[in-house]
Short mmCIF file of C-alpha atoms and ligand atoms in Angstrom, two decimals:
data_model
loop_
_atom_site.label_atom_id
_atom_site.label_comp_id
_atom_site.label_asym_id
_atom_site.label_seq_id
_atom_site.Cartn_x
_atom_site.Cartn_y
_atom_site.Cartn_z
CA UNK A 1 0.00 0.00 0.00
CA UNK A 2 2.70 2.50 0.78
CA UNK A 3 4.44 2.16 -2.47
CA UNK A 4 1.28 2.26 -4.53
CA UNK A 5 0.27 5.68 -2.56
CA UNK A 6 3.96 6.83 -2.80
CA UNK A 7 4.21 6.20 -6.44
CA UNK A 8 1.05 7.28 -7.37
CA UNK A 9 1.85 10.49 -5.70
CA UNK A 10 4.58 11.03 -7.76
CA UNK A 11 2.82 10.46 -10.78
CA UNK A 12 0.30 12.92 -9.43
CA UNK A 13 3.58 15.57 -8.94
CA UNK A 14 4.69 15.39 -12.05
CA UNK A 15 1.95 18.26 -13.22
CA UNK A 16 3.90 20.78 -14.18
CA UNK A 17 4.14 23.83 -11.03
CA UNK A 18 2.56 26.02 -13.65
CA UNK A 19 -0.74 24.41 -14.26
CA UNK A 20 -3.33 25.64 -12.25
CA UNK A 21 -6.10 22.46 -11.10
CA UNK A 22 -9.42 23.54 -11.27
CA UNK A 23 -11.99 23.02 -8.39
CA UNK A 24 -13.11 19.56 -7.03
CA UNK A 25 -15.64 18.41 -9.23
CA UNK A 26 -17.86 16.24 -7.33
CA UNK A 27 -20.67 14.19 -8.26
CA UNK A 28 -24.16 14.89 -8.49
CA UNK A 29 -26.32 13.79 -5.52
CA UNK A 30 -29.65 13.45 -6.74
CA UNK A 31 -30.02 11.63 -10.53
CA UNK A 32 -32.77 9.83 -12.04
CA UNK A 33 -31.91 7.24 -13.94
CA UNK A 34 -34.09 3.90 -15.46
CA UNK A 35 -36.90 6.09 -17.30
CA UNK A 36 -39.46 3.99 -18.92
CA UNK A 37 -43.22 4.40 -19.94
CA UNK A 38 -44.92 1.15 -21.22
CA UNK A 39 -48.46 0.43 -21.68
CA UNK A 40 -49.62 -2.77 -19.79
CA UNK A 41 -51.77 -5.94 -20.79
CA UNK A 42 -54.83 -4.19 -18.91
CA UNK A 43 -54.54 -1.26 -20.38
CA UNK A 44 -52.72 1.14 -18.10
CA UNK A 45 -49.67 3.06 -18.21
CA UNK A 46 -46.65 1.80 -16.28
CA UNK A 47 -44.15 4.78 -15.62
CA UNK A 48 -41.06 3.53 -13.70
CA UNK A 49 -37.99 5.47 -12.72
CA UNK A 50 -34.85 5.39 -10.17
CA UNK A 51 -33.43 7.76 -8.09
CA UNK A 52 -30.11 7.55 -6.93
CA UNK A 53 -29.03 9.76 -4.06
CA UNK A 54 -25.13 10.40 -3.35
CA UNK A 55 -24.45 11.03 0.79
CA UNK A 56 -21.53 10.71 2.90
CA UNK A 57 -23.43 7.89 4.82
CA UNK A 58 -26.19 5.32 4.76
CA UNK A 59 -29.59 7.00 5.98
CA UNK A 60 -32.32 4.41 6.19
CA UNK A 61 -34.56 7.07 7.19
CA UNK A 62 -34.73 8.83 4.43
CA UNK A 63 -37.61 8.61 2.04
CA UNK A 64 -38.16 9.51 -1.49
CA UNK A 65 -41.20 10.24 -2.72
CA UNK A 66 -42.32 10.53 -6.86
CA UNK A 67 -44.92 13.05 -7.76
CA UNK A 68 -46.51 13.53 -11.30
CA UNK A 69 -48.84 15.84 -13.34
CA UNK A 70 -51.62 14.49 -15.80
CA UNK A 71 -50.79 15.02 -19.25
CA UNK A 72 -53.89 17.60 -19.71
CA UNK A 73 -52.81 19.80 -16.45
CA UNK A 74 -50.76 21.14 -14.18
CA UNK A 75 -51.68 19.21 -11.65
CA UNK A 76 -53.19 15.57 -10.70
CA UNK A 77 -56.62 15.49 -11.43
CA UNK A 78 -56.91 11.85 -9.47
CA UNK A 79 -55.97 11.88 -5.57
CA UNK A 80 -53.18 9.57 -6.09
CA UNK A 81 -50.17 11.70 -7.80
CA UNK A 82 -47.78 10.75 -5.19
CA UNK A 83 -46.06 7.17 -4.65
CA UNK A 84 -43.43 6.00 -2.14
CA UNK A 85 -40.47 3.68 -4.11
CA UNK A 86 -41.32 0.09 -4.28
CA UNK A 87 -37.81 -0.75 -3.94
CA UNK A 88 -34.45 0.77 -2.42
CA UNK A 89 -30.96 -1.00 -3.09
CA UNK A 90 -27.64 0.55 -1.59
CA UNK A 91 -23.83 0.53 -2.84
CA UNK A 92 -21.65 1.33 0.21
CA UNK A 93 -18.31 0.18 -1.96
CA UNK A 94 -18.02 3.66 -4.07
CA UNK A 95 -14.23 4.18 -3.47
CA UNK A 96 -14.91 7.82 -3.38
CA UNK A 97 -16.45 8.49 0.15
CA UNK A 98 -20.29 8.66 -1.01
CA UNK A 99 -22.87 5.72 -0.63
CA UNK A 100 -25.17 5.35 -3.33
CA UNK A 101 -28.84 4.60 -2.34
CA UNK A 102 -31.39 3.79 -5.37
CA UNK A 103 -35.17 4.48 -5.11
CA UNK A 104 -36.85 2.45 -7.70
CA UNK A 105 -40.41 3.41 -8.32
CA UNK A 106 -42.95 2.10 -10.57
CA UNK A 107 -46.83 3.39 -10.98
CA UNK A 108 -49.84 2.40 -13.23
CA UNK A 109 -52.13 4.94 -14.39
CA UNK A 110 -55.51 5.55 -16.53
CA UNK A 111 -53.95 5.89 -19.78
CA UNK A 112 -56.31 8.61 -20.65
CA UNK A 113 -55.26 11.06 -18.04
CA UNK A 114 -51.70 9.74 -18.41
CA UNK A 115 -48.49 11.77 -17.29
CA UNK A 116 -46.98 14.84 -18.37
CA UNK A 117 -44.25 15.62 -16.48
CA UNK A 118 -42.42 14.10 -12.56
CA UNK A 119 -40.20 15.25 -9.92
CA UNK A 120 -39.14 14.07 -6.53
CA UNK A 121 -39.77 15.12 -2.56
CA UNK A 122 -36.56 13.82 -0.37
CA UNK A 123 -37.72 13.59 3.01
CA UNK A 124 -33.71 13.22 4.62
CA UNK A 125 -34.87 12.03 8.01
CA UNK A 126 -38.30 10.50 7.26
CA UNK A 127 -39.87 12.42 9.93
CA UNK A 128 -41.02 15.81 7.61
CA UNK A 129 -38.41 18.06 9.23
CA UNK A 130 -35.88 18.32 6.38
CA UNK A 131 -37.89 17.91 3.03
CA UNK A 132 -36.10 18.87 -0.54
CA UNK A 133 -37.99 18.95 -3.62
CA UNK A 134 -35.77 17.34 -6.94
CA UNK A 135 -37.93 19.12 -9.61
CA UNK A 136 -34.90 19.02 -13.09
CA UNK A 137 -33.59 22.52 -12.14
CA UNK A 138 -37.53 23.93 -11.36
CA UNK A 139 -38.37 21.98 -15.01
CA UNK A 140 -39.75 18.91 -13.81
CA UNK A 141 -38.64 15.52 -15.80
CA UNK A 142 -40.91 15.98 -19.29
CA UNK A 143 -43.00 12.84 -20.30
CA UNK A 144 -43.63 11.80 -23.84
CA UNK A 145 -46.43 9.78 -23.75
CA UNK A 146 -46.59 9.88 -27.78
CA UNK A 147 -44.24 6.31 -28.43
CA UNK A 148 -44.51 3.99 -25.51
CA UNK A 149 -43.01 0.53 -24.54
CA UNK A 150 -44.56 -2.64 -25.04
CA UNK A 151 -43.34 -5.35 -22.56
CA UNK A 152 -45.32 -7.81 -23.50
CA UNK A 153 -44.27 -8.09 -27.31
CA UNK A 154 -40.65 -6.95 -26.73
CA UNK A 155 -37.89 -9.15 -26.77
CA UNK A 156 -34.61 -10.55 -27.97
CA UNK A 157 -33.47 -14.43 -28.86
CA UNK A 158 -30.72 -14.91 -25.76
CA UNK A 159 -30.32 -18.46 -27.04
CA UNK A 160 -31.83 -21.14 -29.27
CA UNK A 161 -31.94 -21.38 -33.27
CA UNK A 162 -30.83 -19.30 -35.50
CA UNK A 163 -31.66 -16.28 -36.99
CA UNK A 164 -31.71 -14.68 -33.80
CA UNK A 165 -34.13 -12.03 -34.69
CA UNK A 166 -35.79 -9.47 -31.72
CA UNK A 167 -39.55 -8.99 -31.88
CA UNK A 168 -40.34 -5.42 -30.84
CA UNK A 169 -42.96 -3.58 -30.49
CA UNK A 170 -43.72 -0.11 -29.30
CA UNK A 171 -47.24 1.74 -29.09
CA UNK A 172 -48.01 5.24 -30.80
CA UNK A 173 -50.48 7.42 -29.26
CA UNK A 174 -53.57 8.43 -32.00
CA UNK A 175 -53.25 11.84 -32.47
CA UNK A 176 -56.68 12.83 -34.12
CA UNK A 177 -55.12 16.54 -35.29
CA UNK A 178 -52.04 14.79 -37.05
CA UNK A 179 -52.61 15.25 -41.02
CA UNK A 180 -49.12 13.61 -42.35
CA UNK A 181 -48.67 10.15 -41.87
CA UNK A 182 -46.52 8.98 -38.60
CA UNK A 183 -43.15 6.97 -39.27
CA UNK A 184 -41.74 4.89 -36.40
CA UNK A 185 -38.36 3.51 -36.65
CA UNK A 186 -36.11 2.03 -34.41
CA UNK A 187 -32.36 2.18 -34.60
CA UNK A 188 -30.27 -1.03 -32.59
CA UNK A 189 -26.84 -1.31 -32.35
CA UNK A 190 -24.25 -4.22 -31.33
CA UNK A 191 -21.88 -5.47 -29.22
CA UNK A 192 -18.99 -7.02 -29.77
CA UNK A 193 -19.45 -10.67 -28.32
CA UNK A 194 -15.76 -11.55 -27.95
CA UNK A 195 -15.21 -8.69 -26.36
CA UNK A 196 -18.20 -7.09 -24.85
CA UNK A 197 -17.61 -3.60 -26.76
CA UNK A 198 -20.11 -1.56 -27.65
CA UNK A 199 -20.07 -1.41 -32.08
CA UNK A 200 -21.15 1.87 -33.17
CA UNK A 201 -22.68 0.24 -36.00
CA UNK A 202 -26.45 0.20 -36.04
CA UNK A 203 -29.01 -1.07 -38.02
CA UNK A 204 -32.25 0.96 -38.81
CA UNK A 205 -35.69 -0.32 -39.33
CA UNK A 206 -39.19 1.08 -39.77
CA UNK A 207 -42.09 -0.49 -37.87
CA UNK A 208 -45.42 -1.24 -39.40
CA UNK A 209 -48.64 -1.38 -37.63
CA UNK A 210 -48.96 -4.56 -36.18
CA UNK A 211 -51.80 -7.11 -36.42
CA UNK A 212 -51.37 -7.38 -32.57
CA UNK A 213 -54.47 -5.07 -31.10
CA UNK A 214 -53.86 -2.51 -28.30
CA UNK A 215 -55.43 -2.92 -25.08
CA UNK A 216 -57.05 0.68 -25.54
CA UNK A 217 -57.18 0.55 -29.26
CA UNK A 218 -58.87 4.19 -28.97
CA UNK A 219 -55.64 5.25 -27.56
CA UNK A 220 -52.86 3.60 -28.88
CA UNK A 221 -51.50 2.00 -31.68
CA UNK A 222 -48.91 -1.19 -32.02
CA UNK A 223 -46.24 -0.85 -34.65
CA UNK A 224 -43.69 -3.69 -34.68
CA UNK A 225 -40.80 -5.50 -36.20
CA UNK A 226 -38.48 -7.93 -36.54
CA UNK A 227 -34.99 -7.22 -36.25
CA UNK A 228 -32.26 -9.80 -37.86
CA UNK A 229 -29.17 -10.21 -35.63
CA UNK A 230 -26.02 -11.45 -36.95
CA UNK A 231 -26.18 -15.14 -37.34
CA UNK A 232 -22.55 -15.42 -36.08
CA UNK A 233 -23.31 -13.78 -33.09
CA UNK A 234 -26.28 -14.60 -30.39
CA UNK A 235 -27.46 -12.12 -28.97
CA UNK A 236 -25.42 -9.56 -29.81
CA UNK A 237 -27.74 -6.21 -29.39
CA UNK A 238 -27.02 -3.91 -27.18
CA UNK A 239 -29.50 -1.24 -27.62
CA UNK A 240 -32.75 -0.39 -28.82
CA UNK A 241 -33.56 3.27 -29.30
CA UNK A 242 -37.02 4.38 -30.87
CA UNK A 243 -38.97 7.52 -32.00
CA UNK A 244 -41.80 8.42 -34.10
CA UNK A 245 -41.91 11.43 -36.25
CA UNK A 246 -45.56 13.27 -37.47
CA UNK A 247 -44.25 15.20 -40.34
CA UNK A 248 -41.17 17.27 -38.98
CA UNK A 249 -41.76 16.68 -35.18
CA UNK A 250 -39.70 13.82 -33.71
CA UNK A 251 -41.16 11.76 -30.44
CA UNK A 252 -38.40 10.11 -28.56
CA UNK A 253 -39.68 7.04 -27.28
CA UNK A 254 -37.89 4.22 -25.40
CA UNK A 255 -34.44 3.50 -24.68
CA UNK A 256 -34.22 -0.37 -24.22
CA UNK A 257 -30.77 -2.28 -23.30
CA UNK A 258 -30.51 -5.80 -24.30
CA UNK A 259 -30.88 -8.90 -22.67
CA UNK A 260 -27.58 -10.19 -22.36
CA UNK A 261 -26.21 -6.78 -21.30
CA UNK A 262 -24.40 -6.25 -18.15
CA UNK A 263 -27.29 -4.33 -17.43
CA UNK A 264 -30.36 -5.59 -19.44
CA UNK A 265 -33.06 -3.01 -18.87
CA UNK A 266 -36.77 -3.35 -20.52
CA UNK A 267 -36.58 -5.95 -22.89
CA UNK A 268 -37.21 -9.74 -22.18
CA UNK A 269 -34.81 -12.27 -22.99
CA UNK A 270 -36.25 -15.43 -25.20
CA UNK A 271 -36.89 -17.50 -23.05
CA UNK A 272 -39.85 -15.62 -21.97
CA UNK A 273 -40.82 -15.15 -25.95
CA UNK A 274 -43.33 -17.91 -26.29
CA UNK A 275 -46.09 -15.43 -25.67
CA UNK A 276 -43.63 -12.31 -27.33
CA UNK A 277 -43.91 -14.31 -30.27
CA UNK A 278 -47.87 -15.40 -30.21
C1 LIG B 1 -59.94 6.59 -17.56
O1 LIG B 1 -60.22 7.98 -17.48
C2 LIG B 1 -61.20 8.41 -18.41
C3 LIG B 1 -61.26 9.95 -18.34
O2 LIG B 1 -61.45 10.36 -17.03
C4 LIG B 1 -62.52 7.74 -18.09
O3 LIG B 1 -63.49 8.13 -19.04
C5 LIG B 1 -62.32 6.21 -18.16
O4 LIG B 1 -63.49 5.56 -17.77
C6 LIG B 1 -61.17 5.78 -17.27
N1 LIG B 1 -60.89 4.37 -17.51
C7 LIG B 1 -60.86 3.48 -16.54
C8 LIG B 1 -60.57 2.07 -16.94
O5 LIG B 1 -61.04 3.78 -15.37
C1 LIG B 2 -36.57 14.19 12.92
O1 LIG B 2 -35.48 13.26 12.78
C2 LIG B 2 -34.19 13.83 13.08
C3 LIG B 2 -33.15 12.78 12.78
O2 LIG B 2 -33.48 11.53 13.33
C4 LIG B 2 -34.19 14.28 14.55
O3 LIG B 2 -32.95 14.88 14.85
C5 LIG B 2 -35.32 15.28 14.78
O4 LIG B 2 -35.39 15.61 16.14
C6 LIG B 2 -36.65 14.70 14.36
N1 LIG B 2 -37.66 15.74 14.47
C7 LIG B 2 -38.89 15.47 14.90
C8 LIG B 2 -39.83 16.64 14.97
O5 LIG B 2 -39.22 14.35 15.25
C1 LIG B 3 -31.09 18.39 5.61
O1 LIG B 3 -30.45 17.26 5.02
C2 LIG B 3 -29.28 17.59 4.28
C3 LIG B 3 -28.79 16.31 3.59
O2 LIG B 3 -28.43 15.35 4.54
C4 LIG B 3 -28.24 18.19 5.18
O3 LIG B 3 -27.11 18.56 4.44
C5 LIG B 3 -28.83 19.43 5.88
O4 LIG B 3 -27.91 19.92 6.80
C6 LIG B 3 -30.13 19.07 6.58
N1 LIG B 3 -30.76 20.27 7.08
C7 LIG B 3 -31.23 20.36 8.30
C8 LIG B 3 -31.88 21.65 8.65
O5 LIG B 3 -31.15 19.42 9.11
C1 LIG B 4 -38.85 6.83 -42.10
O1 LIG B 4 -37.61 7.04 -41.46
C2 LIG B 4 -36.53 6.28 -42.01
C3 LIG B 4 -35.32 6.52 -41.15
O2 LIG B 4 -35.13 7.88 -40.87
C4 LIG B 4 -36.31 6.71 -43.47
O3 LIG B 4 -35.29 5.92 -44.02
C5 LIG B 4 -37.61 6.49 -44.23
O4 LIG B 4 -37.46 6.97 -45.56
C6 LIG B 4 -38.78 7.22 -43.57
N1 LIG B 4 -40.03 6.88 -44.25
C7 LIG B 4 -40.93 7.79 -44.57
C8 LIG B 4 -42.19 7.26 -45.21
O5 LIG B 4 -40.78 8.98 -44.32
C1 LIG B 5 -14.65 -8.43 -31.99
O1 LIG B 5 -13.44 -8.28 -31.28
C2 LIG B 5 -12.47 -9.23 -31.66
C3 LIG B 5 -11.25 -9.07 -30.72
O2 LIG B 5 -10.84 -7.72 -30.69
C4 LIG B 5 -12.09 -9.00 -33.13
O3 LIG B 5 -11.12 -9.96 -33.52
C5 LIG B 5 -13.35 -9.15 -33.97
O4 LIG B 5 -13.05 -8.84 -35.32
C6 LIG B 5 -14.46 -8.22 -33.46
N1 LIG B 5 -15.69 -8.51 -34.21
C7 LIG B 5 -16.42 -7.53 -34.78
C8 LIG B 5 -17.65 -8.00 -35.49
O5 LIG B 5 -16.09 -6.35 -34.74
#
């Protein structure tokens, strides 16, 4: 240990006396991270988020609270705009003195009323005394409810025969004021499987309405499509990154990380594709 600090140090003093080092930049304590809006089997809308707060210590009394707005107002028409986290997971092995506490939070809603924007409430001791709103600078976190995840006829081939194609399929809300026709494409790129490096290659592909019917057909829309892996390489997606575009305005929709990912996030692996592909 000391010769690691020792020689690091020295590496450290060989910045030339001139240069002047800039402020400590430290990390940001409050970040939201995980956003997903998908439309459920029944009908709903699932909105799910995490927030991960930064401290010096653990605080087990702290609680984190996720507020919304319906998509038509400024405020929640319903009671219920306010949920507690449904799960909270902790890293105390940052190297950097900070512990890392997640709040995961998930919430169905009347797809109708919907969401149109989120923030936080950090209550730091639990006990109302020391409440902080996280509100995106006074912004709130915007919601695009226009292109919307579809869990249940989303995923990608982990293992089993080839081609190793992904079924996905994403909703569209109707608009009934749209005049041009709505094109929804998604855009997936690779991973290297030797290696585990993301490729910056991507393929593109444009989704078709789908003979799959919506839950809320009066609502929303499914477009889908198949996308052909490499045949060399199982699994080898990494990402899955839609939008939908009315004439010249672009809807981002979902940002979907692939099953066999470090960190796989909204997309099923095959072997739960017997009903993904019907
Ligand atoms: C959802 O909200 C709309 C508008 O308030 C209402 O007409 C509809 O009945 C609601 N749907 C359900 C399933 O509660
Ligand atoms: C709230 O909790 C903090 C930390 O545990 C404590 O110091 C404070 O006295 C409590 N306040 C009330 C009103 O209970
Ligand atoms: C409220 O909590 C923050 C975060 O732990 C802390 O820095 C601040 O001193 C607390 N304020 C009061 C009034 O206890
Ligand atoms: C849809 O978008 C894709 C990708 O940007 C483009 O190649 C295609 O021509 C577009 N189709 C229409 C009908 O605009
Ligand atoms: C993946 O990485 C390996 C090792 O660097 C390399 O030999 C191979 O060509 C790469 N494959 C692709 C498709 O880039």
């Amino acid at each position: 240990m000391s010769t690691c600090s020792s020689l690091l140090e020295r590496m450290i003093n060989t910045v030339p006396s001139e240069v002047i080092l800039s402020d400590l930049i430290l990390p940001i304590p409050f970040t939201a991270r995980d956003y997903l809006l998908s439309i459920n089997q029944d009908g709903t809308l699932n909105l799910q988020v995490t927030a991960d707060v930064l401290a010096p210590a653990l605080n087990n009394n702290r609680v984190v609270t996720l507020h919304w707005n319906d998509r038509e107002s400024t405020s929640c028409a319903s009671s219920a705009c306010s949920v507690s986290s449904i799960q909270t997971t902790q890293d105390t092995s940052l190297r950097n003195g900070f512990t890392l506490q997640s709040y995961k939070f998930s919430v169905n809603v009347n797809a109708t009323i919907s969401f149109s924007n989120f923030w936080f409430t950090v209550d730091e001791d639990g006990n109302g005394t020391n409440i902080t709103t996280q509100n995106n600078g006074g912004m709130n976190y915007p919601v695009d409810d226009f292109i919307v995840n579809v869990p249940a006829y989303t995923c990608g081939i982990l293992f089993g025969s080839e081609p190793y194609i992904a079924r996905i399929t994403t909703a569209v809300r109707i608009d009934p004021s749209a005049s041009a026709p709505i094109n929804v494409t998604v855009e997936a790129s690779f991973q290297n499987q030797t290696t585990f490096i993301p490729i910056l290659s991507t393929v593109q592909a444009s989704l078709s309405t789908s003979p799959l019917i919506s839950p809320i057909p009066e609502l929303y829309v499914y477009y889908a499509a198949l996308v052909p892996g490499d045949t060399g390489d199982v699994c080898a997606y990494d990402a899955f990154e839609f939008s939908a575009t009315i004439g010249k305005e672009v809807h981002t929709g979902p940002r979907l990380i692939g099953p066999c990912t470090v960190r796989a996030f909204g997309i099923n692996s095959c072997f739960e594709c017997d009903t993904c592909f019907p």
